[in-house]
Amino acid sequence: MSSSRLAKLLEFLESDPNDPFILYALATEYNTQNDKEKAYSFYLQLTDKHPGYVGTYYHLGKLLEKDDQKDKAIEVYQKGMAVARNKRDMHAFSELQGAYNTAAGLDYEDE
């Protein structure tokens, strides 16, 4: 099932290679399939070409955390919080801040 979804997304990419939603969907699909290299490639294309695409930062940060790159993940969350704040997207800001707090060891719910 996911290979047909991936094939369809790649078709969409051919017809519109600069669409941020398609890039995001591909990054997410590759991440789901544990193809980290391709997931990183598409997430990084998004941060480079479409830095205002807020959803990228949370998922890229989580992938970096999963890959034991916590410091890079924290940087990504910080960038994402700035983008979300500038767009006045407080829901995304809150999610990114929660991920940042957890990654930075600032999550005090355990106490």
Short mmCIF file of N, CA, C and O in Angstrom, two decimals:
data_model
loop_
_atom_site.label_atom_id
_atom_site.label_comp_id
_atom_site.label_asym_id
_atom_site.label_seq_id
_atom_site.Cartn_x
_atom_site.Cartn_y
_atom_site.Cartn_z
N MET A 1 0.83 -1.19 0.00
CA MET A 1 0.00 0.00 0.00
C MET A 1 0.87 1.25 0.00
O MET A 1 0.66 2.16 -0.78
N SER A 2 1.88 1.32 0.86
CA SER A 2 2.68 2.53 0.95
C SER A 2 3.54 2.71 -0.30
O SER A 2 3.87 3.84 -0.65
N SER A 3 3.89 1.61 -0.99
CA SER A 3 4.69 1.77 -2.22
C SER A 3 3.86 2.42 -3.32
O SER A 3 4.38 3.20 -4.11
N SER A 4 2.55 2.13 -3.36
CA SER A 4 1.70 2.80 -4.36
C SER A 4 1.51 4.27 -3.98
O SER A 4 1.47 5.13 -4.86
N ARG A 5 1.44 4.56 -2.70
CA ARG A 5 1.33 5.95 -2.24
C ARG A 5 2.62 6.70 -2.60
O ARG A 5 2.58 7.82 -3.10
N LEU A 6 3.74 6.05 -2.39
CA LEU A 6 5.02 6.65 -2.72
C LEU A 6 5.12 6.90 -4.23
O LEU A 6 5.56 7.98 -4.66
N ALA A 7 4.71 5.94 -5.02
CA ALA A 7 4.74 6.09 -6.48
C ALA A 7 3.87 7.27 -6.91
O ALA A 7 4.27 8.06 -7.78
N LYS A 8 2.71 7.41 -6.30
CA LYS A 8 1.81 8.52 -6.64
C LYS A 8 2.45 9.85 -6.25
O LYS A 8 2.39 10.82 -7.01
N LEU A 9 3.06 9.91 -5.08
CA LEU A 9 3.72 11.15 -4.64
C LEU A 9 4.87 11.52 -5.57
O LEU A 9 5.06 12.69 -5.90
N LEU A 10 5.62 10.52 -6.02
CA LEU A 10 6.72 10.79 -6.95
C LEU A 10 6.19 11.29 -8.29
O LEU A 10 6.80 12.15 -8.93
N GLU A 11 5.02 10.79 -8.71
CA GLU A 11 4.36 11.31 -9.93
C GLU A 11 4.00 12.78 -9.73
O GLU A 11 4.25 13.61 -10.61
N PHE A 12 3.41 13.09 -8.58
CA PHE A 12 3.05 14.48 -8.29
C PHE A 12 4.29 15.37 -8.30
O PHE A 12 4.26 16.50 -8.79
N LEU A 13 5.38 14.86 -7.76
CA LEU A 13 6.63 15.62 -7.70
C LEU A 13 7.14 15.95 -9.11
O LEU A 13 7.61 17.05 -9.35
N GLU A 14 7.00 14.97 -10.02
CA GLU A 14 7.43 15.23 -11.41
C GLU A 14 6.65 16.37 -12.03
O GLU A 14 7.21 17.19 -12.74
N SER A 15 5.35 16.43 -11.74
CA SER A 15 4.54 17.48 -12.35
C SER A 15 4.67 18.82 -11.63
O SER A 15 4.44 19.86 -12.23
N ASP A 16 5.07 18.79 -10.36
CA ASP A 16 5.24 20.05 -9.62
C ASP A 16 6.37 19.89 -8.60
O ASP A 16 6.13 19.71 -7.41
N PRO A 17 7.62 19.96 -9.07
CA PRO A 17 8.77 19.68 -8.21
C PRO A 17 9.02 20.69 -7.10
O PRO A 17 9.84 20.43 -6.22
N ASN A 18 8.31 21.80 -7.11
CA ASN A 18 8.56 22.83 -6.11
C ASN A 18 7.41 22.98 -5.12
O ASN A 18 7.39 23.93 -4.34
N ASP A 19 6.45 22.07 -5.15
CA ASP A 19 5.30 22.15 -4.25
C ASP A 19 5.71 21.70 -2.85
O ASP A 19 6.09 20.54 -2.66
N PRO A 20 5.64 22.59 -1.85
CA PRO A 20 6.10 22.21 -0.51
C PRO A 20 5.29 21.07 0.10
O PRO A 20 5.85 20.25 0.83
N PHE A 21 3.99 21.00 -0.20
CA PHE A 21 3.20 19.91 0.37
C PHE A 21 3.67 18.56 -0.15
O PHE A 21 3.75 17.59 0.60
N ILE A 22 3.99 18.49 -1.43
CA ILE A 22 4.47 17.22 -2.01
C ILE A 22 5.83 16.84 -1.40
O ILE A 22 6.05 15.68 -1.03
N LEU A 23 6.71 17.81 -1.26
CA LEU A 23 8.01 17.54 -0.62
C LEU A 23 7.82 17.04 0.81
O LEU A 23 8.47 16.09 1.25
N TYR A 24 6.90 17.68 1.53
CA TYR A 24 6.61 17.29 2.91
C TYR A 24 6.03 15.87 2.96
O TYR A 24 6.43 15.05 3.79
N ALA A 25 5.09 15.60 2.06
CA ALA A 25 4.47 14.27 2.03
C ALA A 25 5.51 13.20 1.71
O ALA A 25 5.48 12.11 2.31
N LEU A 26 6.42 13.49 0.80
CA LEU A 26 7.48 12.53 0.49
C LEU A 26 8.41 12.31 1.67
O LEU A 26 8.78 11.18 1.98
N ALA A 27 8.79 13.40 2.33
CA ALA A 27 9.66 13.27 3.51
C ALA A 27 8.98 12.40 4.56
O ALA A 27 9.61 11.50 5.13
N THR A 28 7.72 12.65 4.78
CA THR A 28 6.96 11.89 5.78
C THR A 28 6.84 10.42 5.38
O THR A 28 7.01 9.53 6.22
N GLU A 29 6.57 10.17 4.11
CA GLU A 29 6.45 8.79 3.64
C GLU A 29 7.77 8.04 3.77
O GLU A 29 7.80 6.91 4.26
N TYR A 30 8.86 8.68 3.37
CA TYR A 30 10.17 8.02 3.52
C TYR A 30 10.51 7.81 5.00
O TYR A 30 11.08 6.79 5.37
N ASN A 31 10.15 8.76 5.83
CA ASN A 31 10.38 8.62 7.27
C ASN A 31 9.60 7.42 7.80
O ASN A 31 10.12 6.62 8.58
N THR A 32 8.36 7.29 7.38
CA THR A 32 7.51 6.17 7.80
C THR A 32 8.11 4.83 7.37
O THR A 32 8.02 3.84 8.10
N GLN A 33 8.76 4.83 6.22
CA GLN A 33 9.38 3.60 5.70
C GLN A 33 10.80 3.40 6.23
O GLN A 33 11.51 2.51 5.78
N ASN A 34 11.21 4.25 7.19
CA ASN A 34 12.55 4.19 7.78
C ASN A 34 13.67 4.37 6.77
O ASN A 34 14.77 3.84 6.96
N ASP A 35 13.39 5.14 5.72
CA ASP A 35 14.44 5.51 4.76
C ASP A 35 14.90 6.91 5.17
O ASP A 35 14.48 7.92 4.62
N LYS A 36 15.77 6.93 6.20
CA LYS A 36 16.19 8.20 6.79
C LYS A 36 16.90 9.11 5.80
O LYS A 36 16.69 10.32 5.81
N GLU A 37 17.73 8.52 4.96
CA GLU A 37 18.50 9.34 4.01
C GLU A 37 17.57 10.14 3.09
O GLU A 37 17.75 11.35 2.90
N LYS A 38 16.56 9.48 2.55
CA LYS A 38 15.63 10.18 1.66
C LYS A 38 14.73 11.13 2.44
O LYS A 38 14.39 12.21 1.97
N ALA A 39 14.34 10.74 3.65
CA ALA A 39 13.52 11.62 4.48
C ALA A 39 14.30 12.91 4.77
O ALA A 39 13.77 14.01 4.60
N TYR A 40 15.55 12.76 5.19
CA TYR A 40 16.39 13.95 5.44
C TYR A 40 16.47 14.81 4.20
O TYR A 40 16.37 16.03 4.26
N SER A 41 16.68 14.19 3.04
CA SER A 41 16.83 14.93 1.80
C SER A 41 15.62 15.83 1.54
O SER A 41 15.78 17.01 1.22
N PHE A 42 14.43 15.29 1.70
CA PHE A 42 13.23 16.08 1.43
C PHE A 42 12.97 17.11 2.54
O PHE A 42 12.57 18.24 2.25
N TYR A 43 13.19 16.74 3.79
CA TYR A 43 13.03 17.73 4.87
C TYR A 43 13.99 18.90 4.68
O TYR A 43 13.62 20.06 4.87
N LEU A 44 15.23 18.61 4.29
CA LEU A 44 16.22 19.66 4.12
C LEU A 44 15.92 20.52 2.89
O LEU A 44 16.17 21.73 2.90
N GLN A 45 15.35 19.91 1.85
CA GLN A 45 14.88 20.71 0.70
C GLN A 45 13.82 21.71 1.16
O GLN A 45 13.81 22.86 0.73
N LEU A 46 12.95 21.24 2.02
CA LEU A 46 11.88 22.12 2.53
C LEU A 46 12.46 23.27 3.34
O LEU A 46 12.06 24.42 3.16
N THR A 47 13.38 22.98 4.26
CA THR A 47 13.92 24.06 5.09
C THR A 47 14.73 25.03 4.23
O THR A 47 14.80 26.22 4.54
N ASP A 48 15.31 24.55 3.15
CA ASP A 48 16.11 25.40 2.27
C ASP A 48 15.22 26.23 1.33
O ASP A 48 15.36 27.44 1.24
N LYS A 49 14.30 25.56 0.63
CA LYS A 49 13.49 26.22 -0.40
C LYS A 49 12.19 26.81 0.13
O LYS A 49 11.63 27.72 -0.49
N HIS A 50 11.68 26.26 1.22
CA HIS A 50 10.38 26.69 1.77
C HIS A 50 10.50 26.82 3.29
O HIS A 50 9.84 26.10 4.03
N PRO A 51 11.33 27.74 3.76
CA PRO A 51 11.57 27.85 5.21
C PRO A 51 10.31 28.21 6.01
O PRO A 51 10.27 27.98 7.21
N GLY A 52 9.29 28.70 5.34
CA GLY A 52 8.05 29.05 6.04
C GLY A 52 7.08 27.88 6.20
O GLY A 52 6.02 28.04 6.80
N TYR A 53 7.45 26.71 5.71
CA TYR A 53 6.57 25.54 5.84
C TYR A 53 6.77 24.95 7.23
O TYR A 53 7.66 24.14 7.48
N VAL A 54 5.95 25.39 8.15
CA VAL A 54 6.15 25.17 9.59
C VAL A 54 6.21 23.69 9.99
O VAL A 54 7.01 23.31 10.84
N GLY A 55 5.39 22.86 9.39
CA GLY A 55 5.32 21.46 9.78
C GLY A 55 6.63 20.70 9.65
O GLY A 55 6.87 19.71 10.34
N THR A 56 7.49 21.18 8.80
CA THR A 56 8.78 20.54 8.56
C THR A 56 9.61 20.43 9.83
O THR A 56 10.23 19.40 10.10
N TYR A 57 9.64 21.49 10.61
CA TYR A 57 10.58 21.60 11.72
C TYR A 57 10.33 20.56 12.82
O TYR A 57 11.28 19.99 13.36
N TYR A 58 9.08 20.32 13.13
CA TYR A 58 8.76 19.34 14.17
C TYR A 58 9.25 17.95 13.74
O TYR A 58 9.93 17.25 14.48
N HIS A 59 8.88 17.56 12.51
CA HIS A 59 9.20 16.21 12.07
C HIS A 59 10.69 16.02 11.78
O HIS A 59 11.23 14.95 12.06
N LEU A 60 11.34 17.04 11.25
CA LEU A 60 12.78 16.96 11.07
C LEU A 60 13.48 16.85 12.42
O LEU A 60 14.39 16.04 12.60
N GLY A 61 13.03 17.63 13.39
CA GLY A 61 13.60 17.56 14.73
C GLY A 61 13.43 16.19 15.35
O GLY A 61 14.37 15.63 15.94
N LYS A 62 12.25 15.62 15.22
CA LYS A 62 12.00 14.28 15.77
C LYS A 62 12.89 13.23 15.10
O LYS A 62 13.41 12.33 15.76
N LEU A 63 13.07 13.37 13.78
CA LEU A 63 13.95 12.43 13.08
C LEU A 63 15.38 12.57 13.57
O LEU A 63 16.07 11.57 13.79
N LEU A 64 15.83 13.79 13.76
CA LEU A 64 17.18 14.02 14.28
C LEU A 64 17.33 13.43 15.68
O LEU A 64 18.35 12.81 16.00
N GLU A 65 16.32 13.61 16.53
CA GLU A 65 16.37 13.03 17.88
C GLU A 65 16.47 11.51 17.81
O GLU A 65 17.26 10.90 18.53
N LYS A 66 15.66 10.93 16.95
CA LYS A 66 15.65 9.47 16.79
C LYS A 66 17.02 8.98 16.29
O LYS A 66 17.43 7.86 16.59
N ASP A 67 17.72 9.85 15.60
CA ASP A 67 19.02 9.52 15.03
C ASP A 67 20.16 9.97 15.96
O ASP A 67 21.30 10.13 15.51
N ASP A 68 19.84 10.20 17.24
CA ASP A 68 20.82 10.61 18.26
C ASP A 68 21.57 11.89 17.91
O ASP A 68 22.77 12.01 18.16
N GLN A 69 20.85 12.84 17.32
CA GLN A 69 21.42 14.15 16.99
C GLN A 69 20.62 15.23 17.72
O GLN A 69 20.04 16.11 17.11
N LYS A 70 20.60 15.11 19.04
CA LYS A 70 19.77 15.98 19.87
C LYS A 70 20.10 17.46 19.70
O LYS A 70 19.21 18.30 19.63
N ASP A 71 21.39 17.81 19.62
CA ASP A 71 21.76 19.22 19.48
C ASP A 71 21.22 19.81 18.19
O ASP A 71 20.71 20.94 18.17
N LYS A 72 21.31 19.05 17.09
CA LYS A 72 20.75 19.53 15.82
C LYS A 72 19.23 19.63 15.90
O LYS A 72 18.64 20.56 15.36
N ALA A 73 18.61 18.68 16.58
CA ALA A 73 17.16 18.71 16.74
C ALA A 73 16.74 19.97 17.49
O ALA A 73 15.78 20.63 17.11
N ILE A 74 17.45 20.31 18.54
CA ILE A 74 17.14 21.50 19.32
C ILE A 74 17.24 22.75 18.44
O ILE A 74 16.37 23.62 18.49
N GLU A 75 18.26 22.82 17.60
CA GLU A 75 18.40 23.95 16.68
C GLU A 75 17.22 24.02 15.72
O GLU A 75 16.70 25.11 15.44
N VAL A 76 16.81 22.88 15.21
CA VAL A 76 15.68 22.82 14.27
C VAL A 76 14.40 23.28 14.98
O VAL A 76 13.63 24.06 14.41
N TYR A 77 14.17 22.82 16.21
CA TYR A 77 12.98 23.26 16.95
C TYR A 77 13.01 24.77 17.16
O TYR A 77 11.98 25.44 17.03
N GLN A 78 14.18 25.32 17.48
CA GLN A 78 14.29 26.77 17.69
C GLN A 78 13.95 27.54 16.42
O GLN A 78 13.22 28.52 16.45
N LYS A 79 14.48 27.08 15.28
CA LYS A 79 14.16 27.73 14.00
C LYS A 79 12.67 27.64 13.73
O LYS A 79 12.05 28.60 13.29
N GLY A 80 12.12 26.47 13.97
CA GLY A 80 10.68 26.26 13.74
C GLY A 80 9.83 27.15 14.63
O GLY A 80 8.81 27.69 14.18
N MET A 81 10.23 27.33 15.88
CA MET A 81 9.48 28.22 16.79
C MET A 81 9.50 29.65 16.26
O MET A 81 8.48 30.34 16.30
N ALA A 82 10.64 30.09 15.75
CA ALA A 82 10.74 31.44 15.20
C ALA A 82 9.82 31.59 13.98
O ALA A 82 9.11 32.59 13.84
N VAL A 83 9.81 30.59 13.10
CA VAL A 83 8.95 30.63 11.92
C VAL A 83 7.48 30.65 12.35
O VAL A 83 6.68 31.45 11.85
N ALA A 84 7.12 29.78 13.28
CA ALA A 84 5.74 29.70 13.74
C ALA A 84 5.31 31.02 14.40
O ALA A 84 4.20 31.50 14.17
N ARG A 85 6.19 31.59 15.19
CA ARG A 85 5.88 32.87 15.84
C ARG A 85 5.64 33.96 14.79
O ARG A 85 4.68 34.71 14.88
N ASN A 86 6.52 34.02 13.78
CA ASN A 86 6.37 35.02 12.73
C ASN A 86 5.09 34.85 11.94
O ASN A 86 4.51 35.82 11.46
N LYS A 87 4.64 33.61 11.80
CA LYS A 87 3.39 33.33 11.07
C LYS A 87 2.17 33.41 11.99
O LYS A 87 1.06 33.20 11.53
N ARG A 88 2.43 33.64 13.27
CA ARG A 88 1.38 33.68 14.28
C ARG A 88 0.60 32.34 14.35
O ARG A 88 -0.60 32.32 14.59
N ASP A 89 1.34 31.26 14.13
CA ASP A 89 0.77 29.92 14.23
C ASP A 89 1.09 29.38 15.62
O ASP A 89 2.09 28.69 15.83
N MET A 90 0.24 29.73 16.56
CA MET A 90 0.52 29.40 17.96
C MET A 90 0.38 27.91 18.26
O MET A 90 1.02 27.41 19.16
N HIS A 91 -0.44 27.22 17.49
CA HIS A 91 -0.55 25.77 17.68
C HIS A 91 0.78 25.10 17.33
O HIS A 91 1.31 24.30 18.12
N ALA A 92 1.33 25.44 16.17
CA ALA A 92 2.63 24.87 15.78
C ALA A 92 3.72 25.31 16.75
O ALA A 92 4.58 24.51 17.13
N PHE A 93 3.67 26.57 17.16
CA PHE A 93 4.66 27.08 18.11
C PHE A 93 4.63 26.24 19.40
O PHE A 93 5.67 25.84 19.91
N SER A 94 3.43 25.98 19.90
CA SER A 94 3.28 25.22 21.13
C SER A 94 3.83 23.79 20.99
O SER A 94 4.51 23.29 21.88
N GLU A 95 3.55 23.14 19.86
CA GLU A 95 4.07 21.79 19.63
C GLU A 95 5.60 21.80 19.54
O GLU A 95 6.26 20.92 20.11
N LEU A 96 6.13 22.78 18.84
CA LEU A 96 7.58 22.88 18.71
C LEU A 96 8.23 23.20 20.05
O LEU A 96 9.28 22.65 20.39
N GLN A 97 7.59 24.06 20.81
CA GLN A 97 8.13 24.40 22.13
C GLN A 97 8.14 23.18 23.05
O GLN A 97 9.09 22.95 23.78
N GLY A 98 7.08 22.39 23.00
CA GLY A 98 7.03 21.16 23.79
C GLY A 98 8.14 20.19 23.40
O GLY A 98 8.81 19.61 24.26
N ALA A 99 8.35 20.03 22.09
CA ALA A 99 9.42 19.14 21.61
C ALA A 99 10.78 19.69 22.02
O ALA A 99 11.66 18.94 22.46
N TYR A 100 10.94 21.01 21.89
CA TYR A 100 12.20 21.66 22.29
C TYR A 100 12.45 21.44 23.78
O TYR A 100 13.55 21.06 24.18
N ASN A 101 11.45 21.70 24.61
CA ASN A 101 11.60 21.56 26.05
C ASN A 101 12.01 20.14 26.43
O ASN A 101 12.89 19.95 27.27
N THR A 102 11.39 19.16 25.81
CA THR A 102 11.72 17.77 26.10
C THR A 102 13.15 17.45 25.66
O THR A 102 13.92 16.87 26.43
N ALA A 103 13.51 17.86 24.44
CA ALA A 103 14.84 17.58 23.93
C ALA A 103 15.93 18.29 24.75
O ALA A 103 17.00 17.75 24.96
N ALA A 104 15.60 19.49 25.22
CA ALA A 104 16.59 20.28 25.98
C ALA A 104 16.60 19.94 27.46
O ALA A 104 17.37 20.50 28.22
N GLY A 105 15.73 19.00 27.86
CA GLY A 105 15.71 18.59 29.26
C GLY A 105 14.97 19.58 30.15
O GLY A 105 15.20 19.62 31.37
N LEU A 106 14.10 20.37 29.56
CA LEU A 106 13.35 21.38 30.32
C LEU A 106 11.93 20.94 30.65
O LEU A 106 11.15 21.73 31.12
N ASP A 107 11.63 19.68 30.40
CA ASP A 107 10.29 19.14 30.64
C ASP A 107 10.22 18.71 32.09
O ASP A 107 10.80 17.71 32.50
N TYR A 108 9.49 19.46 32.91
CA TYR A 108 9.47 19.23 34.36
C TYR A 108 8.27 18.43 34.83
O TYR A 108 8.00 18.37 36.00
N GLU A 109 7.55 17.81 33.91
CA GLU A 109 6.35 17.06 34.31
C GLU A 109 6.67 15.85 35.16
O GLU A 109 5.80 15.36 35.87
N ASP A 110 7.89 15.38 35.14
CA ASP A 110 8.26 14.19 35.92
C ASP A 110 8.36 14.47 37.40
O ASP A 110 8.35 13.56 38.22
N GLU A 111 8.47 15.74 37.75
CA GLU A 111 8.67 16.08 39.16
C GLU A 111 7.38 16.10 39.93
O GLU A 111 6.33 16.27 39.49
#
